[in-house]
Amino acid sequence: MSPVAAHPAAALPPVIGHRGYSRRAPENTLAAVREAHRAGIGWVELDVQLLGDGTPVIWHDRDVNRCSNGRSRLTRLDRESAARLDAGAWFGEAFHGEPVATLTDMLTLLARLSMGLNLELKVNRGHDPVALARQAVPAALAALPPERLLVSSFSQPALAAAREIAPPEALALGMLYKRLPAAWARQCAAVEAFSVHLDWRYATRSQFGAIRRAGYAVLCYTANDPAAFAPFWQWGARSVISDDPAAFSPPR
């Protein structure tokens, strides 16, 4: 049985909003997900990490310096201190007071809006990939049905821990790569992956062919130019992850 056939419930759309609708709202926030929903985007890609007290939050960077009014590493924050941060004003005054989203709050919103989620287990230097998977994955599985959930990561230990939590038919996993390594097939097989996620700037047609022949779906990140991305649909891209998802039309 091919990897894709082992995940009959995973129903990915052609276009996924990167960190919500990050062209129109501050990335990885509740506001960015609401903006995606208003634009008719059914799925979003979001990053999850742990605070120092183990609370899972939707955040990309190792620290909060770039996307909030604070200056701290995530591991030095707890839920209360993170809740005092403004995660929206840096993007625009209209988003002043936007909170750092906990995973719980984000999953509640996604479930209410009937949206799909590509949840990236973001393992920055010094963070525990297994602890992250054990905190985030059960919560996501409890909130969303299998057809609306895909968990991805650059970290093979994080994905291996996720696979221990749920079998392929209950949880689709995606291996993330910037450049496809020689060992990709072995790594994907080890975690019974559903998909391979590639930085579109470095992906080649021959790589697409090899991945698809092995039975995996191919997702590409982070493309914002529909015309430049057009050939990738012909190569067999399942989905594009974009900061500006509404700019893309579904492939014909």
PDB file of C-alpha atoms in Angstrom:
ATOM      1  CA  MET A   1       0.000   0.000   0.000  1.00  0.00           C
ATOM      2  CA  SER A   2       1.377   3.427  -0.922  1.00  0.00           C
ATOM      3  CA  PRO A   3       1.808   6.158   1.711  1.00  0.00           C
ATOM      4  CA  VAL A   4      -0.997   8.237   0.167  1.00  0.00           C
ATOM      5  CA  ALA A   5      -3.375   5.263   0.142  1.00  0.00           C
ATOM      6  CA  ALA A   6      -2.698   4.810   3.861  1.00  0.00           C
ATOM      7  CA  HIS A   7      -4.197   8.247   4.524  1.00  0.00           C
ATOM      8  CA  PRO A   8      -7.610   8.111   2.819  1.00  0.00           C
ATOM      9  CA  ALA A   9      -9.053  10.912   4.971  1.00  0.00           C
ATOM     10  CA  ALA A  10      -6.395  13.574   4.280  1.00  0.00           C
ATOM     11  CA  ALA A  11      -8.064  16.029   1.904  1.00  0.00           C
ATOM     12  CA  LEU A  12      -5.653  18.858   1.121  1.00  0.00           C
ATOM     13  CA  PRO A  13      -6.780  21.919  -0.856  1.00  0.00           C
ATOM     14  CA  PRO A  14      -4.692  23.443  -3.668  1.00  0.00           C
ATOM     15  CA  VAL A  15      -3.933  26.577  -1.626  1.00  0.00           C
ATOM     16  CA  ILE A  16      -3.032  26.916   2.065  1.00  0.00           C
ATOM     17  CA  GLY A  17      -2.524  30.203   3.892  1.00  0.00           C
ATOM     18  CA  HIS A  18       1.009  30.556   5.296  1.00  0.00           C
ATOM     19  CA  ARG A  19       0.834  31.386   9.011  1.00  0.00           C
ATOM     20  CA  GLY A  20      -2.784  32.303   8.384  1.00  0.00           C
ATOM     21  CA  TYR A  21      -3.212  35.104   5.865  1.00  0.00           C
ATOM     22  CA  SER A  22       0.116  36.705   6.704  1.00  0.00           C
ATOM     23  CA  ARG A  23       0.038  39.209   3.845  1.00  0.00           C
ATOM     24  CA  ARG A  24      -3.043  40.853   5.377  1.00  0.00           C
ATOM     25  CA  ALA A  25      -2.688  40.221   9.118  1.00  0.00           C
ATOM     26  CA  PRO A  26       0.049  39.506  11.682  1.00  0.00           C
ATOM     27  CA  GLU A  27       1.387  35.990  11.170  1.00  0.00           C
ATOM     28  CA  ASN A  28       0.349  33.057  13.348  1.00  0.00           C
ATOM     29  CA  THR A  29      -2.449  34.997  15.052  1.00  0.00           C
ATOM     30  CA  LEU A  30      -6.159  34.468  15.468  1.00  0.00           C
ATOM     31  CA  ALA A  31      -6.626  37.572  13.310  1.00  0.00           C
ATOM     32  CA  ALA A  32      -4.619  36.001  10.475  1.00  0.00           C
ATOM     33  CA  VAL A  33      -6.805  32.905  10.547  1.00  0.00           C
ATOM     34  CA  ARG A  34      -9.985  34.976  10.572  1.00  0.00           C
ATOM     35  CA  GLU A  35      -8.650  36.918   7.593  1.00  0.00           C
ATOM     36  CA  ALA A  36      -7.996  33.673   5.721  1.00  0.00           C
ATOM     37  CA  HIS A  37     -11.528  32.530   6.450  1.00  0.00           C
ATOM     38  CA  ARG A  38     -12.991  35.819   5.214  1.00  0.00           C
ATOM     39  CA  ALA A  39     -11.017  35.394   1.995  1.00  0.00           C
ATOM     40  CA  GLY A  40     -12.466  31.916   1.434  1.00  0.00           C
ATOM     41  CA  ILE A  41      -9.243  30.063   2.297  1.00  0.00           C
ATOM     42  CA  GLY A  42     -10.144  26.736   3.888  1.00  0.00           C
ATOM     43  CA  TRP A  43      -6.753  25.684   5.257  1.00  0.00           C
ATOM     44  CA  VAL A  44      -3.932  27.454   7.063  1.00  0.00           C
ATOM     45  CA  GLU A  45      -0.377  26.517   7.987  1.00  0.00           C
ATOM     46  CA  LEU A  46       0.639  27.508  11.528  1.00  0.00           C
ATOM     47  CA  ASP A  47       3.685  26.988  13.748  1.00  0.00           C
ATOM     48  CA  VAL A  48       3.505  25.647  17.294  1.00  0.00           C
ATOM     49  CA  GLN A  49       6.133  25.831  20.037  1.00  0.00           C
ATOM     50  CA  LEU A  50       6.246  25.502  23.815  1.00  0.00           C
ATOM     51  CA  LEU A  51       6.687  28.267  26.356  1.00  0.00           C
ATOM     52  CA  GLY A  52       8.922  27.700  29.340  1.00  0.00           C
ATOM     53  CA  ASP A  53       6.003  26.374  31.375  1.00  0.00           C
ATOM     54  CA  GLY A  54       5.047  23.886  28.625  1.00  0.00           C
ATOM     55  CA  THR A  55       2.125  25.871  27.196  1.00  0.00           C
ATOM     56  CA  PRO A  56       1.847  25.335  23.407  1.00  0.00           C
ATOM     57  CA  VAL A  57       1.564  28.625  21.518  1.00  0.00           C
ATOM     58  CA  ILE A  58       1.275  29.516  17.849  1.00  0.00           C
ATOM     59  CA  TRP A  59       4.641  31.108  17.108  1.00  0.00           C
ATOM     60  CA  HIS A  60       7.464  30.810  14.601  1.00  0.00           C
ATOM     61  CA  ASP A  61      10.600  32.442  15.994  1.00  0.00           C
ATOM     62  CA  ARG A  62      12.793  31.347  18.860  1.00  0.00           C
ATOM     63  CA  ASP A  63      12.048  34.671  20.540  1.00  0.00           C
ATOM     64  CA  VAL A  64       9.232  37.229  20.512  1.00  0.00           C
ATOM     65  CA  ASN A  65      11.338  40.191  19.377  1.00  0.00           C
ATOM     66  CA  ARG A  66      10.225  40.379  15.730  1.00  0.00           C
ATOM     67  CA  CYS A  67       6.479  39.890  16.090  1.00  0.00           C
ATOM     68  CA  SER A  68       5.542  41.455  19.417  1.00  0.00           C
ATOM     69  CA  ASN A  69       6.274  44.393  21.680  1.00  0.00           C
ATOM     70  CA  GLY A  70       8.404  42.202  23.936  1.00  0.00           C
ATOM     71  CA  ARG A  71      11.979  40.985  24.004  1.00  0.00           C
ATOM     72  CA  SER A  72      12.433  37.453  25.299  1.00  0.00           C
ATOM     73  CA  ARG A  73      13.050  33.896  24.258  1.00  0.00           C
ATOM     74  CA  LEU A  74       9.950  31.729  24.338  1.00  0.00           C
ATOM     75  CA  THR A  75      11.518  29.437  26.908  1.00  0.00           C
ATOM     76  CA  ARG A  76      11.713  32.345  29.374  1.00  0.00           C
ATOM     77  CA  LEU A  77       7.987  33.055  29.148  1.00  0.00           C
ATOM     78  CA  ASP A  78       5.023  31.398  30.809  1.00  0.00           C
ATOM     79  CA  ARG A  79       1.370  31.631  29.858  1.00  0.00           C
ATOM     80  CA  GLU A  80       0.736  34.739  31.962  1.00  0.00           C
ATOM     81  CA  SER A  81       3.721  36.701  30.659  1.00  0.00           C
ATOM     82  CA  ALA A  82       2.975  35.734  27.040  1.00  0.00           C
ATOM     83  CA  ALA A  83      -0.623  36.892  27.477  1.00  0.00           C
ATOM     84  CA  ARG A  84       0.614  40.396  28.271  1.00  0.00           C
ATOM     85  CA  LEU A  85       2.346  40.748  24.898  1.00  0.00           C
ATOM     86  CA  ASP A  86       0.911  42.602  21.912  1.00  0.00           C
ATOM     87  CA  ALA A  87       1.399  40.371  18.857  1.00  0.00           C
ATOM     88  CA  GLY A  88      -0.360  42.634  16.377  1.00  0.00           C
ATOM     89  CA  ALA A  89       0.706  46.279  16.637  1.00  0.00           C
ATOM     90  CA  TRP A  90       4.022  45.611  14.839  1.00  0.00           C
ATOM     91  CA  PHE A  91       1.998  44.730  11.743  1.00  0.00           C
ATOM     92  CA  GLY A  92      -0.440  47.638  11.880  1.00  0.00           C
ATOM     93  CA  GLU A  93      -2.427  49.776  14.295  1.00  0.00           C
ATOM     94  CA  ALA A  94      -5.620  47.937  13.335  1.00  0.00           C
ATOM     95  CA  PHE A  95      -4.210  44.859  15.085  1.00  0.00           C
ATOM     96  CA  HIS A  96      -3.164  46.601  18.301  1.00  0.00           C
ATOM     97  CA  GLY A  97      -3.785  44.306  21.243  1.00  0.00           C
ATOM     98  CA  GLU A  98      -3.781  41.055  19.262  1.00  0.00           C
ATOM     99  CA  PRO A  99      -2.775  38.320  21.722  1.00  0.00           C
ATOM    100  CA  VAL A 100      -0.227  35.574  21.387  1.00  0.00           C
ATOM    101  CA  ALA A 101      -2.478  32.655  20.471  1.00  0.00           C
ATOM    102  CA  THR A 102      -2.334  29.524  22.556  1.00  0.00           C
ATOM    103  CA  LEU A 103      -2.756  26.281  20.658  1.00  0.00           C
ATOM    104  CA  THR A 104      -5.995  25.692  22.556  1.00  0.00           C
ATOM    105  CA  ASP A 105      -7.482  29.013  21.482  1.00  0.00           C
ATOM    106  CA  MET A 106      -6.382  28.513  17.888  1.00  0.00           C
ATOM    107  CA  LEU A 107      -7.824  25.019  17.660  1.00  0.00           C
ATOM    108  CA  THR A 108     -11.110  26.271  19.098  1.00  0.00           C
ATOM    109  CA  LEU A 109     -11.277  28.932  16.379  1.00  0.00           C
ATOM    110  CA  LEU A 110     -10.369  26.519  13.577  1.00  0.00           C
ATOM    111  CA  ALA A 111     -12.970  24.019  14.733  1.00  0.00           C
ATOM    112  CA  ARG A 112     -15.644  26.717  14.920  1.00  0.00           C
ATOM    113  CA  LEU A 113     -14.799  27.918  11.392  1.00  0.00           C
ATOM    114  CA  SER A 114     -14.552  24.324  10.052  1.00  0.00           C
ATOM    115  CA  MET A 115     -11.073  25.059   8.710  1.00  0.00           C
ATOM    116  CA  GLY A 116      -8.187  22.683   8.027  1.00  0.00           C
ATOM    117  CA  LEU A 117      -4.759  22.940   9.643  1.00  0.00           C
ATOM    118  CA  ASN A 118      -1.220  22.145   8.600  1.00  0.00           C
ATOM    119  CA  LEU A 119       0.411  22.342  12.032  1.00  0.00           C
ATOM    120  CA  GLU A 120       4.178  22.659  11.909  1.00  0.00           C
ATOM    121  CA  LEU A 121       6.008  21.369  14.969  1.00  0.00           C
ATOM    122  CA  LYS A 122       8.595  24.162  15.078  1.00  0.00           C
ATOM    123  CA  VAL A 123      11.727  22.911  16.800  1.00  0.00           C
ATOM    124  CA  ASN A 124      14.139  25.788  17.323  1.00  0.00           C
ATOM    125  CA  ARG A 125      17.604  25.271  18.766  1.00  0.00           C
ATOM    126  CA  GLY A 126      17.540  24.079  22.360  1.00  0.00           C
ATOM    127  CA  HIS A 127      13.885  22.989  22.278  1.00  0.00           C
ATOM    128  CA  ASP A 128      12.671  19.443  22.945  1.00  0.00           C
ATOM    129  CA  PRO A 129      10.984  17.943  19.840  1.00  0.00           C
ATOM    130  CA  VAL A 130       9.428  15.029  21.700  1.00  0.00           C
ATOM    131  CA  ALA A 131       7.902  17.218  24.411  1.00  0.00           C
ATOM    132  CA  LEU A 132       6.458  19.478  21.730  1.00  0.00           C
ATOM    133  CA  ALA A 133       4.853  16.598  19.846  1.00  0.00           C
ATOM    134  CA  ARG A 134       3.418  15.087  23.003  1.00  0.00           C
ATOM    135  CA  GLN A 135       1.832  18.377  23.995  1.00  0.00           C
ATOM    136  CA  ALA A 136       0.591  19.597  20.618  1.00  0.00           C
ATOM    137  CA  VAL A 137      -0.459  16.526  18.662  1.00  0.00           C
ATOM    138  CA  PRO A 138      -3.063  15.047  21.047  1.00  0.00           C
ATOM    139  CA  ALA A 139      -4.714  18.466  21.344  1.00  0.00           C
ATOM    140  CA  ALA A 140      -4.901  18.837  17.564  1.00  0.00           C
ATOM    141  CA  LEU A 141      -6.282  15.319  17.147  1.00  0.00           C
ATOM    142  CA  ALA A 142      -8.968  16.011  19.731  1.00  0.00           C
ATOM    143  CA  ALA A 143     -10.036  19.265  18.068  1.00  0.00           C
ATOM    144  CA  LEU A 144      -9.982  18.452  14.349  1.00  0.00           C
ATOM    145  CA  PRO A 145     -11.018  15.444  12.243  1.00  0.00           C
ATOM    146  CA  PRO A 146      -8.274  13.551  10.343  1.00  0.00           C
ATOM    147  CA  GLU A 147      -9.345  14.969   6.983  1.00  0.00           C
ATOM    148  CA  ARG A 148      -8.657  18.510   8.245  1.00  0.00           C
ATOM    149  CA  LEU A 149      -5.294  17.959   9.949  1.00  0.00           C
ATOM    150  CA  LEU A 150      -1.738  17.558   8.696  1.00  0.00           C
ATOM    151  CA  VAL A 151       1.234  17.727  11.083  1.00  0.00           C
ATOM    152  CA  SER A 152       4.597  18.629   9.571  1.00  0.00           C
ATOM    153  CA  SER A 153       8.113  19.351  10.775  1.00  0.00           C
ATOM    154  CA  PHE A 154      11.750  19.686   9.772  1.00  0.00           C
ATOM    155  CA  SER A 155      12.473  17.558  12.856  1.00  0.00           C
ATOM    156  CA  GLN A 156      12.384  13.810  12.355  1.00  0.00           C
ATOM    157  CA  PRO A 157      12.351  13.171  16.136  1.00  0.00           C
ATOM    158  CA  ALA A 158       9.243  15.370  16.421  1.00  0.00           C
ATOM    159  CA  LEU A 159       7.497  13.458  13.646  1.00  0.00           C
ATOM    160  CA  ALA A 160       8.568  10.114  15.083  1.00  0.00           C
ATOM    161  CA  ALA A 161       7.025  11.126  18.418  1.00  0.00           C
ATOM    162  CA  ALA A 162       3.870  12.225  16.608  1.00  0.00           C
ATOM    163  CA  ARG A 163       3.646   8.878  14.828  1.00  0.00           C
ATOM    164  CA  GLU A 164       3.854   7.088  18.184  1.00  0.00           C
ATOM    165  CA  ILE A 165       0.740   9.007  19.199  1.00  0.00           C
ATOM    166  CA  ALA A 166      -1.404   8.124  16.179  1.00  0.00           C
ATOM    167  CA  PRO A 167      -1.230   5.667  13.250  1.00  0.00           C
ATOM    168  CA  PRO A 168      -1.211   6.800   9.595  1.00  0.00           C
ATOM    169  CA  GLU A 169      -4.951   6.392   9.103  1.00  0.00           C
ATOM    170  CA  ALA A 170      -5.576   8.777  12.017  1.00  0.00           C
ATOM    171  CA  LEU A 171      -2.839  11.361  11.414  1.00  0.00           C
ATOM    172  CA  ALA A 172      -1.139  12.545   8.236  1.00  0.00           C
ATOM    173  CA  LEU A 173       2.490  13.586   8.678  1.00  0.00           C
ATOM    174  CA  GLY A 174       4.594  15.772   6.383  1.00  0.00           C
ATOM    175  CA  MET A 175       8.404  15.883   6.157  1.00  0.00           C
ATOM    176  CA  LEU A 176       9.669  19.443   5.646  1.00  0.00           C
ATOM    177  CA  TYR A 177      12.824  20.162   3.670  1.00  0.00           C
ATOM    178  CA  LYS A 178      14.532  23.279   2.401  1.00  0.00           C
ATOM    179  CA  ARG A 179      16.602  21.205  -0.007  1.00  0.00           C
ATOM    180  CA  LEU A 180      15.678  17.574  -0.585  1.00  0.00           C
ATOM    181  CA  PRO A 181      18.389  15.349   0.974  1.00  0.00           C
ATOM    182  CA  ALA A 182      19.600  12.050  -0.406  1.00  0.00           C
ATOM    183  CA  ALA A 183      18.023  10.238   2.564  1.00  0.00           C
ATOM    184  CA  TRP A 184      14.525  11.677   2.072  1.00  0.00           C
ATOM    185  CA  ALA A 185      12.889   8.366   1.127  1.00  0.00           C
ATOM    186  CA  ARG A 186      14.273   6.564   4.164  1.00  0.00           C
ATOM    187  CA  GLN A 187      13.272   9.411   6.467  1.00  0.00           C
ATOM    188  CA  CYS A 188       9.731   9.554   5.099  1.00  0.00           C
ATOM    189  CA  ALA A 189       9.298   5.799   5.357  1.00  0.00           C
ATOM    190  CA  ALA A 190      10.501   5.810   8.958  1.00  0.00           C
ATOM    191  CA  VAL A 191       7.622   8.057  10.064  1.00  0.00           C
ATOM    192  CA  GLU A 192       5.086   6.678   7.561  1.00  0.00           C
ATOM    193  CA  ALA A 193       4.750  10.148   6.055  1.00  0.00           C
ATOM    194  CA  PHE A 194       1.863  11.294   3.917  1.00  0.00           C
ATOM    195  CA  SER A 195       3.575  14.235   2.249  1.00  0.00           C
ATOM    196  CA  VAL A 196       6.868  15.929   1.442  1.00  0.00           C
ATOM    197  CA  HIS A 197       7.017  19.716   1.813  1.00  0.00           C
ATOM    198  CA  LEU A 198       9.619  21.523  -0.286  1.00  0.00           C
ATOM    199  CA  ASP A 199      10.908  25.066  -0.538  1.00  0.00           C
ATOM    200  CA  TRP A 200       9.732  25.743  -4.078  1.00  0.00           C
ATOM    201  CA  ARG A 201      12.820  27.823  -4.864  1.00  0.00           C
ATOM    202  CA  TYR A 202      15.035  24.731  -4.692  1.00  0.00           C
ATOM    203  CA  ALA A 203      12.693  22.009  -5.929  1.00  0.00           C
ATOM    204  CA  THR A 204      13.236  20.339  -9.303  1.00  0.00           C
ATOM    205  CA  ARG A 205      10.998  18.477 -11.680  1.00  0.00           C
ATOM    206  CA  SER A 206      12.971  15.274 -11.215  1.00  0.00           C
ATOM    207  CA  GLN A 207      12.526  15.486  -7.447  1.00  0.00           C
ATOM    208  CA  PHE A 208       8.785  15.890  -7.914  1.00  0.00           C
ATOM    209  CA  GLY A 209       8.745  12.797 -10.081  1.00  0.00           C
ATOM    210  CA  ALA A 210      10.669  10.701  -7.583  1.00  0.00           C
ATOM    211  CA  ILE A 211       8.536  11.802  -4.637  1.00  0.00           C
ATOM    212  CA  ARG A 212       5.277  11.198  -6.455  1.00  0.00           C
ATOM    213  CA  ARG A 213       6.402   7.788  -7.734  1.00  0.00           C
ATOM    214  CA  ALA A 214       7.123   6.862  -4.125  1.00  0.00           C
ATOM    215  CA  GLY A 215       3.487   7.675  -3.335  1.00  0.00           C
ATOM    216  CA  TYR A 216       3.838  10.916  -1.393  1.00  0.00           C
ATOM    217  CA  ALA A 217       1.936  14.151  -1.919  1.00  0.00           C
ATOM    218  CA  VAL A 218       4.131  17.178  -2.646  1.00  0.00           C
ATOM    219  CA  LEU A 219       3.460  20.529  -0.985  1.00  0.00           C
ATOM    220  CA  CYS A 220       5.464  23.672  -1.753  1.00  0.00           C
ATOM    221  CA  TYR A 221       6.239  26.637   0.469  1.00  0.00           C
ATOM    222  CA  THR A 222       6.282  29.716   0.462  1.00  0.00           C
ATOM    223  CA  ALA A 223       5.233  30.866  -3.021  1.00  0.00           C
ATOM    224  CA  ASN A 224       3.639  34.264  -3.581  1.00  0.00           C
ATOM    225  CA  ASP A 225       3.900  34.612  -7.374  1.00  0.00           C
ATOM    226  CA  PRO A 226       1.178  32.561  -9.115  1.00  0.00           C
ATOM    227  CA  ALA A 227       2.721  32.985 -12.567  1.00  0.00           C
ATOM    228  CA  ALA A 228       6.149  31.801 -11.443  1.00  0.00           C
ATOM    229  CA  PHE A 229       4.602  28.870  -9.612  1.00  0.00           C
ATOM    230  CA  ALA A 230       2.427  27.749 -12.544  1.00  0.00           C
ATOM    231  CA  PRO A 231       4.832  25.022 -13.822  1.00  0.00           C
ATOM    232  CA  PHE A 232       4.771  23.330 -10.426  1.00  0.00           C
ATOM    233  CA  TRP A 233       1.115  22.399 -10.888  1.00  0.00           C
ATOM    234  CA  GLN A 234       2.134  20.552 -14.052  1.00  0.00           C
ATOM    235  CA  TRP A 235       4.834  18.760 -12.093  1.00  0.00           C
ATOM    236  CA  GLY A 236       2.185  17.479  -9.705  1.00  0.00           C
ATOM    237  CA  ALA A 237       2.165  19.837  -6.713  1.00  0.00           C
ATOM    238  CA  ARG A 238      -0.741  18.948  -4.430  1.00  0.00           C
ATOM    239  CA  SER A 239      -0.783  22.293  -2.586  1.00  0.00           C
ATOM    240  CA  VAL A 240       0.968  25.637  -2.441  1.00  0.00           C
ATOM    241  CA  ILE A 241       1.499  27.397   0.891  1.00  0.00           C
ATOM    242  CA  SER A 242       1.373  31.157   0.391  1.00  0.00           C
ATOM    243  CA  ASP A 243       1.445  34.420   2.329  1.00  0.00           C
ATOM    244  CA  ASP A 244      -1.144  35.681  -0.172  1.00  0.00           C
ATOM    245  CA  PRO A 245      -3.324  32.623  -0.803  1.00  0.00           C
ATOM    246  CA  ALA A 246      -6.191  34.496  -2.444  1.00  0.00           C
ATOM    247  CA  ALA A 247      -3.822  35.479  -5.285  1.00  0.00           C
ATOM    248  CA  PHE A 248      -3.771  31.852  -6.434  1.00  0.00           C
ATOM    249  CA  SER A 249      -6.421  30.204  -8.553  1.00  0.00           C
ATOM    250  CA  PRO A 250      -6.871  26.442  -8.223  1.00  0.00           C
ATOM    251  CA  PRO A 251      -4.948  24.551 -10.930  1.00  0.00           C
ATOM    252  CA  ARG A 252      -6.895  23.467 -14.014  1.00  0.00           C
TER     253      ARG A 252
END
